[in-house]
Coordinates of C-alpha atoms in Angstrom, one line a residue:
M1 CA 11.0 8.4 -3.3
Q2 CA 14.4 6.9 -3.3
K3 CA 15.8 6.5 -6.9
G4 CA 16.7 2.8 -6.4
T5 CA 13.2 2.1 -5.1
A6 CA 11.5 3.8 -8.0
Q7 CA 13.7 2.1 -10.5
G8 CA 13.0 -1.3 -9.0
I9 CA 9.3 -1.0 -9.0
T10 CA 9.1 0.7 -12.4
A11 CA 11.4 -2.1 -13.9
A12 CA 9.1 -4.7 -12.5
L13 CA 6.0 -3.2 -13.9
N14 CA 7.7 -2.4 -17.2
A15 CA 8.8 -6.0 -17.5
A16 CA 5.3 -7.4 -16.8
R17 CA 3.9 -4.9 -19.3
A18 CA 6.4 -5.8 -22.0
A19 CA 5.8 -9.5 -21.6
S20 CA 2.1 -9.1 -22.2
R21 CA 1.2 -6.1 -24.4
D22 CA -2.5 -7.2 -24.2
G23 CA -3.0 -7.8 -20.5
A24 CA -6.3 -9.2 -19.2
V25 CA -8.1 -8.8 -15.9
W26 CA -8.9 -12.2 -14.3
L27 CA -12.6 -12.5 -13.6
S28 CA -14.3 -15.3 -11.7
H29 CA -17.0 -17.5 -13.2
D30 CA -19.7 -15.1 -12.0
G31 CA -18.0 -12.0 -13.4
G32 CA -16.4 -10.7 -10.3
F33 CA -12.8 -9.8 -9.7
E34 CA -10.4 -12.6 -8.7
D35 CA -7.8 -10.8 -6.6
I36 CA -4.2 -12.2 -6.2
S37 CA -2.4 -12.4 -2.9
F38 CA 1.0 -13.9 -2.1
F39 CA 2.7 -14.0 1.3
G40 CA 0.8 -10.9 2.5
V41 CA 1.1 -8.9 -0.7
V42 CA -2.4 -7.7 -1.5
S43 CA -4.1 -5.5 -4.1
R44 CA -4.2 -1.9 -3.1
P45 CA -7.2 0.4 -3.8
V46 CA -6.7 3.5 -5.8
V47 CA -9.2 6.1 -7.1
I48 CA -8.7 7.7 -10.5
D49 CA -10.1 11.0 -11.8
A50 CA -11.3 11.7 -15.4
N51 CA -8.2 13.8 -16.4
W52 CA -5.7 11.2 -15.3
L53 CA -7.8 8.5 -17.0
R54 CA -7.9 10.5 -20.2
N55 CA -4.2 10.9 -20.4
D56 CA -3.6 7.3 -19.6
L57 CA -6.1 6.1 -22.2
L58 CA -4.7 8.3 -24.9
W59 CA -1.1 7.3 -24.3
S60 CA -2.1 3.6 -24.2
C61 CA -4.2 3.8 -27.4
R62 CA -1.5 5.7 -29.3
K63 CA 1.2 3.2 -28.3
E64 CA -1.1 0.2 -28.5
C65 CA 0.3 -0.9 -25.2
P66 CA -1.0 -1.0 -21.6
T67 CA 0.3 1.7 -19.4
I68 CA 2.0 1.0 -16.1
M69 CA -1.2 1.8 -14.2
L70 CA -3.3 -0.5 -16.5
H71 CA -0.9 -3.4 -16.3
A72 CA -0.7 -3.1 -12.5
A73 CA -4.5 -3.4 -12.4
N74 CA -4.3 -6.4 -14.8
Q75 CA -1.7 -8.1 -12.7
G76 CA -3.7 -7.7 -9.5
A77 CA -1.3 -5.2 -7.9
I78 CA -3.9 -2.5 -7.6
R79 CA -7.7 -2.2 -7.6
L80 CA -8.9 0.7 -9.8
F81 CA -12.0 2.5 -8.4
A82 CA -13.9 5.2 -10.2
A83 CA -17.3 7.0 -9.8
S84 CA -19.6 6.5 -12.8
H85 CA -19.4 10.2 -13.8
V86 CA -15.7 9.5 -14.7
L87 CA -16.8 6.9 -17.2
R88 CA -19.5 9.2 -18.6
E89 CA -16.8 11.8 -19.2
V90 CA -15.1 9.3 -21.6
V91 CA -18.2 8.6 -23.5
R92 CA -19.0 12.3 -23.8
H93 CA -15.6 13.7 -24.6
H94 CA -13.6 10.8 -26.3
E95 CA -14.0 12.4 -29.7
K96 CA -12.5 15.7 -28.6
W97 CA -9.8 13.8 -26.7
A98 CA -9.0 11.7 -29.7
S99 CA -8.8 14.8 -32.0
S100 CA -6.3 16.5 -29.7
K101 CA -3.9 13.6 -30.3
N102 CA -4.7 13.0 -34.0
L103 CA -6.3 9.6 -33.2
P104 CA -9.4 8.1 -34.7
A105 CA -12.3 8.5 -32.2
D106 CA -13.7 5.0 -32.8
R107 CA -10.3 3.5 -32.1
V108 CA -10.0 5.4 -28.8
L109 CA -13.5 4.3 -27.8
E110 CA -12.8 0.6 -28.7
W111 CA -9.5 0.7 -26.8
W112 CA -11.4 2.1 -23.8
K113 CA -14.0 -0.7 -24.0
R114 CA -11.6 -3.5 -24.5
H115 CA -8.8 -2.6 -22.1
Y116 CA -10.0 -0.1 -19.4
L117 CA -13.6 -0.9 -18.7
P118 CA -12.9 -4.5 -17.5
A119 CA -10.3 -3.2 -15.1
I120 CA -12.4 -0.5 -13.3
R121 CA -14.8 -1.0 -10.4
L122 CA -17.6 1.5 -10.4
V123 CA -18.7 3.0 -7.1
D124 CA -21.1 5.9 -6.6
P125 CA -20.5 7.1 -3.1
P126 CA -23.7 7.7 -1.1
D127 CA -24.3 11.1 0.5
G128 CA -24.0 11.5 4.3
L129 CA -21.0 9.3 5.2
L130 CA -18.4 12.0 5.9
D131 CA -17.5 13.5 9.3
V132 CA -17.7 17.2 9.8
D133 CA -14.2 18.2 8.6
E134 CA -14.4 15.9 5.5
Q135 CA -17.9 17.3 4.6
Q136 CA -16.6 20.9 4.8
R137 CA -13.7 20.0 2.5
M138 CA -16.1 18.5 0.0
D139 CA -18.5 21.6 0.3
R140 CA -15.5 23.8 -0.6
L141 CA -14.6 21.6 -3.5
G142 CA -18.2 21.6 -4.8
Q143 CA -18.1 25.4 -5.0
L144 CA -15.0 25.2 -7.2
D145 CA -15.9 22.1 -9.3
S146 CA -18.8 19.9 -8.4
D147 CA -17.8 17.2 -10.9
D148 CA -14.8 16.4 -8.7
V149 CA -16.8 15.8 -5.5
P150 CA -17.8 12.1 -6.1
T151 CA -14.3 11.1 -7.0
A152 CA -12.7 12.9 -4.0
T153 CA -15.4 11.6 -1.7
L154 CA -14.7 8.0 -2.9
A155 CA -11.0 8.4 -2.2
V156 CA -11.8 9.6 1.4
L157 CA -14.3 6.8 2.1
L158 CA -12.0 4.1 0.9
Q159 CA -8.8 5.6 2.3
A160 CA -7.4 5.2 -1.2
P161 CA -4.8 7.4 -2.9
L162 CA -6.3 9.7 -5.4
I163 CA -4.5 9.5 -8.7
S164 CA -4.9 13.0 -10.0
S165 CA -3.0 16.2 -10.8
D166 CA -6.0 18.4 -9.9
R167 CA -4.9 20.5 -6.9
R168 CA -8.5 21.3 -5.9
A169 CA -9.5 17.7 -5.9
L170 CA -6.3 16.8 -3.9
A171 CA -7.1 19.5 -1.4
G172 CA -10.6 17.9 -0.9
V173 CA -9.0 14.5 -0.2
Y174 CA -5.9 15.5 1.8
G175 CA -6.9 18.8 3.2
P176 CA -6.3 22.5 2.1
G177 CA -2.7 23.4 1.6
A178 CA -1.6 19.8 2.3
V179 CA 1.6 18.9 0.4
R180 CA 1.6 15.2 -0.3
R181 CA 5.0 14.2 -1.6
E182 CA 4.0 10.6 -1.2
Q183 CA 1.0 11.1 -3.5
S184 CA 3.2 12.9 -6.0
D185 CA 5.7 10.0 -5.9
L186 CA 3.0 7.4 -6.5
R187 CA 1.6 9.5 -9.4
D188 CA 5.0 9.6 -11.0
L189 CA 5.4 5.8 -10.5
L190 CA 2.2 5.2 -12.4
R191 CA 2.8 7.8 -15.0
D192 CA 3.1 6.3 -18.5
S193 CA 6.5 6.0 -20.0
S194 CA 7.4 6.0 -23.7
N195 CA 10.8 4.5 -23.2
D196 CA 10.3 1.5 -25.4
T197 CA 14.0 0.6 -25.2
A198 CA 13.7 0.2 -21.5
L199 CA 10.6 -2.0 -22.0
K200 CA 12.5 -4.3 -24.4
R201 CA 15.5 -4.4 -22.1
S202 CA 13.4 -5.4 -19.1
A203 CA 11.2 -7.9 -20.9
A204 CA 13.4 -10.9 -19.8
T205 CA 12.3 -10.6 -16.1
V206 CA 8.6 -10.6 -15.5
A207 CA 8.5 -9.6 -11.9
F208 CA 4.8 -9.7 -11.2
L209 CA 4.0 -13.0 -12.9
P210 CA 5.8 -15.3 -10.3
V211 CA 3.7 -13.5 -7.7
A212 CA 0.5 -14.1 -9.6
V213 CA 1.3 -17.8 -10.2
G214 CA 2.3 -18.3 -6.6
G215 CA -0.8 -16.6 -5.4
V216 CA -2.9 -19.1 -7.4
L217 CA -1.0 -22.3 -7.0
I218 CA 0.1 -22.2 -3.4
P219 CA -3.4 -21.7 -2.0
A220 CA -4.7 -24.3 -4.4
A221 CA -2.2 -26.9 -3.2
T222 CA -2.9 -26.0 0.4
R223 CA -6.7 -26.5 -0.1
G224 CA -6.0 -29.8 -1.9
A225 CA -3.9 -31.1 0.9
A226 CA -6.6 -30.2 3.5
R227 CA -9.3 -32.0 1.5
H228 CA -7.2 -35.1 0.7
P229 CA -4.5 -35.5 3.5
V230 CA -3.9 -39.2 2.5
L231 CA -3.2 -38.3 -1.1
A232 CA -1.0 -35.5 0.1
L233 CA 1.1 -37.8 2.3
A234 CA 1.4 -40.3 -0.6
A235 CA 2.6 -37.6 -3.0
G236 CA 5.1 -36.4 -0.4
A237 CA 6.4 -40.0 0.0
L238 CA 6.8 -40.4 -3.7
L239 CA 8.7 -37.1 -3.9
A240 CA 11.0 -38.2 -1.1
L241 CA 11.6 -41.6 -2.8
G242 CA 12.5 -39.9 -6.1
A243 CA 14.8 -37.5 -4.3
S244 CA 16.7 -40.3 -2.6
R245 CA 17.6 -41.8 -6.0
V246 CA 19.1 -38.6 -7.4
Q247 CA 22.9 -38.5 -7.5
S248 CA 24.7 -36.0 -5.3
A249 CA 26.1 -34.0 -8.3
T250 CA 22.6 -33.6 -9.6
W251 CA 21.5 -32.4 -6.1
R252 CA 24.3 -29.8 -6.1
R253 CA 23.3 -28.5 -9.5
S254 CA 19.7 -28.5 -8.5
A255 CA 20.4 -26.8 -5.2
S256 CA 22.3 -24.1 -7.0
R257 CA 19.4 -23.5 -9.4
V258 CA 16.9 -23.4 -6.5
G259 CA 19.1 -21.0 -4.7
R260 CA 19.2 -18.6 -7.7
A261 CA 15.4 -19.0 -8.1
L262 CA 14.8 -18.2 -4.4
G263 CA 17.0 -15.2 -4.7
G264 CA 14.8 -14.0 -7.6
V265 CA 11.7 -14.6 -5.5
V266 CA 13.2 -12.6 -2.7
E267 CA 13.9 -9.8 -5.1
V268 CA 10.3 -9.9 -6.4
L269 CA 8.9 -9.8 -2.9
E270 CA 11.1 -6.9 -1.9
V271 CA 9.9 -4.9 -4.9
Q272 CA 6.3 -5.9 -4.1
Q273 CA 6.7 -4.7 -0.5
Q274 CA 8.1 -1.4 -1.7
W275 CA 5.1 -1.1 -3.9
Q276 CA 2.8 -1.7 -1.0
R277 CA 4.5 1.0 1.1
H278 CA 4.1 3.6 -1.6
F279 CA 0.4 3.1 -1.7
Q280 CA 0.1 3.1 2.1
D281 CA 2.1 6.4 2.4
A282 CA 0.0 8.0 -0.4
A283 CA -3.4 7.2 1.2
P284 CA -5.6 9.8 2.9
P285 CA -5.8 9.8 6.7
A286 CA -7.5 6.8 8.4
P287 CA -11.1 7.3 9.3
Q288 CA -11.8 8.4 12.8
W289 CA -14.8 6.2 13.7
D290 CA -15.8 8.0 16.9
A291 CA -15.9 11.4 15.0
I292 CA -17.9 9.8 12.2
G293 CA -20.3 8.2 14.7
H294 CA -21.1 11.7 16.1
A295 CA -21.6 13.2 12.7
V296 CA -23.7 10.6 10.8
P297 CA -26.5 8.1 11.6
A298 CA -25.5 4.6 12.7
S299 CA -26.6 3.1 9.3
A300 CA -24.1 5.5 7.6
V301 CA -21.3 4.4 9.9
R302 CA -22.0 0.8 9.0
T303 CA -22.1 1.5 5.3
R304 CA -18.8 3.4 5.4
A305 CA -17.1 0.7 7.5
L306 CA -18.2 -2.0 5.0
M307 CA -16.9 0.0 2.0
H308 CA -13.5 0.7 3.8
T309 CA -13.1 -2.9 4.9
M310 CA -14.0 -4.4 1.5
A311 CA -11.6 -2.1 -0.3
H312 CA -8.7 -3.3 1.8
R313 CA -9.5 -7.0 2.2
V314 CA -7.1 -9.6 0.7
S315 CA -10.1 -11.1 -1.2
G316 CA -12.2 -8.7 -3.2
Q317 CA -15.3 -11.0 -2.8
T318 CA -16.5 -11.8 0.7
T319 CA -19.5 -13.1 2.6
L320 CA -21.5 -11.3 5.3
D321 CA -20.2 -13.6 8.0
E322 CA -16.6 -12.9 7.0
L323 CA -17.2 -9.1 7.0
A324 CA -18.8 -9.2 10.5
G325 CA -15.6 -10.7 11.8
V326 CA -13.1 -8.2 10.3
L327 CA -14.8 -4.8 10.7
P328 CA -13.0 -2.3 12.9
A329 CA -14.3 -1.4 16.3
L330 CA -17.2 0.9 15.7
P331 CA -19.4 3.1 18.0
V332 CA -22.6 1.5 16.6
A333 CA -24.1 -2.0 16.5
T334 CA -22.7 -4.3 13.8
S335 CA -24.9 -7.4 13.9
P336 CA -25.0 -9.5 10.7
R337 CA -28.7 -8.4 10.3
L338 CA -27.8 -4.7 10.3
L339 CA -24.8 -5.2 8.0
G340 CA -26.9 -7.1 5.6
Q341 CA -29.4 -4.2 5.5
A342 CA -26.6 -1.8 4.7
L343 CA -25.3 -4.0 1.8
R344 CA -28.8 -4.5 0.3
Q345 CA -29.7 -0.8 0.7
H346 CA -26.7 0.2 -1.5
E347 CA -26.7 -2.8 -3.8
G348 CA -25.9 -1.6 -7.3
P349 CA -24.3 1.9 -6.8
V350 CA -21.9 0.6 -4.2
F351 CA -22.0 -3.1 -3.6
Q352 CA -22.4 -6.0 -6.1
R353 CA -23.9 -9.3 -5.1
F354 CA -23.0 -12.7 -6.5
G355 CA -25.6 -15.4 -5.8
S356 CA -27.2 -15.0 -2.4
A357 CA -24.2 -14.6 -0.1
V358 CA -21.1 -13.2 -1.8
W359 CA -20.5 -9.5 -2.0
Q360 CA -18.0 -7.2 -3.8
L361 CA -17.3 -3.5 -3.5
G362 CA -18.0 -1.9 -6.8
Q363 CA -19.7 -2.9 -10.0
T364 CA -17.7 -4.8 -12.6
T365 CA -18.0 -3.5 -16.1
S366 CA -17.7 -6.9 -17.7
S367 CA -20.5 -9.5 -18.0
P368 CA -20.1 -12.9 -16.5
D369 CA -19.1 -14.5 -19.8
H370 CA -15.8 -12.5 -19.6
R371 CA -16.1 -11.5 -23.2
R372 CA -18.7 -8.7 -23.4
P373 CA -17.6 -5.6 -21.5
R374 CA -20.3 -3.3 -20.3
T375 CA -20.2 0.5 -20.4
V376 CA -22.0 3.5 -19.0
D377 CA -23.6 5.7 -21.6
A378 CA -23.8 9.5 -21.5
E379 CA -27.0 9.3 -19.4
G380 CA -25.3 7.0 -16.9
Q381 CA -27.1 3.8 -18.0
Y382 CA -25.4 0.4 -18.0
G383 CA -25.6 -1.7 -21.1
D384 CA -23.8 -4.5 -23.0
I385 CA -21.5 -3.5 -25.8

């Protein structure tokens, strides 16, 4: 990773983190995730393992501040995916983890429930979706550490970077002996930083917030104009009339300010595009659908294609008709009826449904009222906190 690129992205995330020490994930009225997109900049899927999550949680709890990874999730820059066994690890071992850092166990657990659970999408990958080479890698990983298999499998199925320092799990995702500098660079980018001075220094420029605001306001204005074209024309005429009455000196001052603002927007977009490239470079190889089609049943191909497509779509929530139109070319039939069967078959562990027609990859761990996070207990049962 080039030094300037790393500094630019880290400064942007540090600034956003410093501006909001208590970030919040935006949830829709039904409890699903509301993803943010702006001029082609979309949320990127990542998969986290238990060890990385432990270190991130303990640092955040000790500093009482969101880490770079957590704030990136809160700002809509990434989508955090995890298998439910990762969450069970927190419940089972948080006391030991807290003791290792001289932190109260109840404080660590409360921090986990309040700040991490709402940001994580739970997916338990089904068996039988991997091609021959991928399955062989997971079999080898299972002989070394079976606990890592669901997380590694999820990263492969979603073609999402695995945020982990575990060489065995990384070999399961990227291949034996694979040296992934890009994955290491991304890991360093998301690594927590205790440089509070840098945080305070960068607090004046919140690089991700203009993206979030633009991602909400611009589509809203577009939808409004489409619904009410007459009102939109009238509003435009009023703006033009007002502009015609402004003195030229004021125009020059305004133009100068607009120019500076646009320059800032360009800077933000450049940082965002660099961010996107790092996630693309650190992702596992793209799925080879023909090889998968020869290795698994047609229903498994459809399930994997749905998971992969939903992980990378601009919108985290989508309808069956929308999915049918954006799936990759597959060696199996993909009628809406068959896709619907795949979604319903794996509803709960893999897909979450809202109403009768809208689907999301992964279970949210917050209830629809936005205030009561849900957790997974040591036996893997969901429940309100």
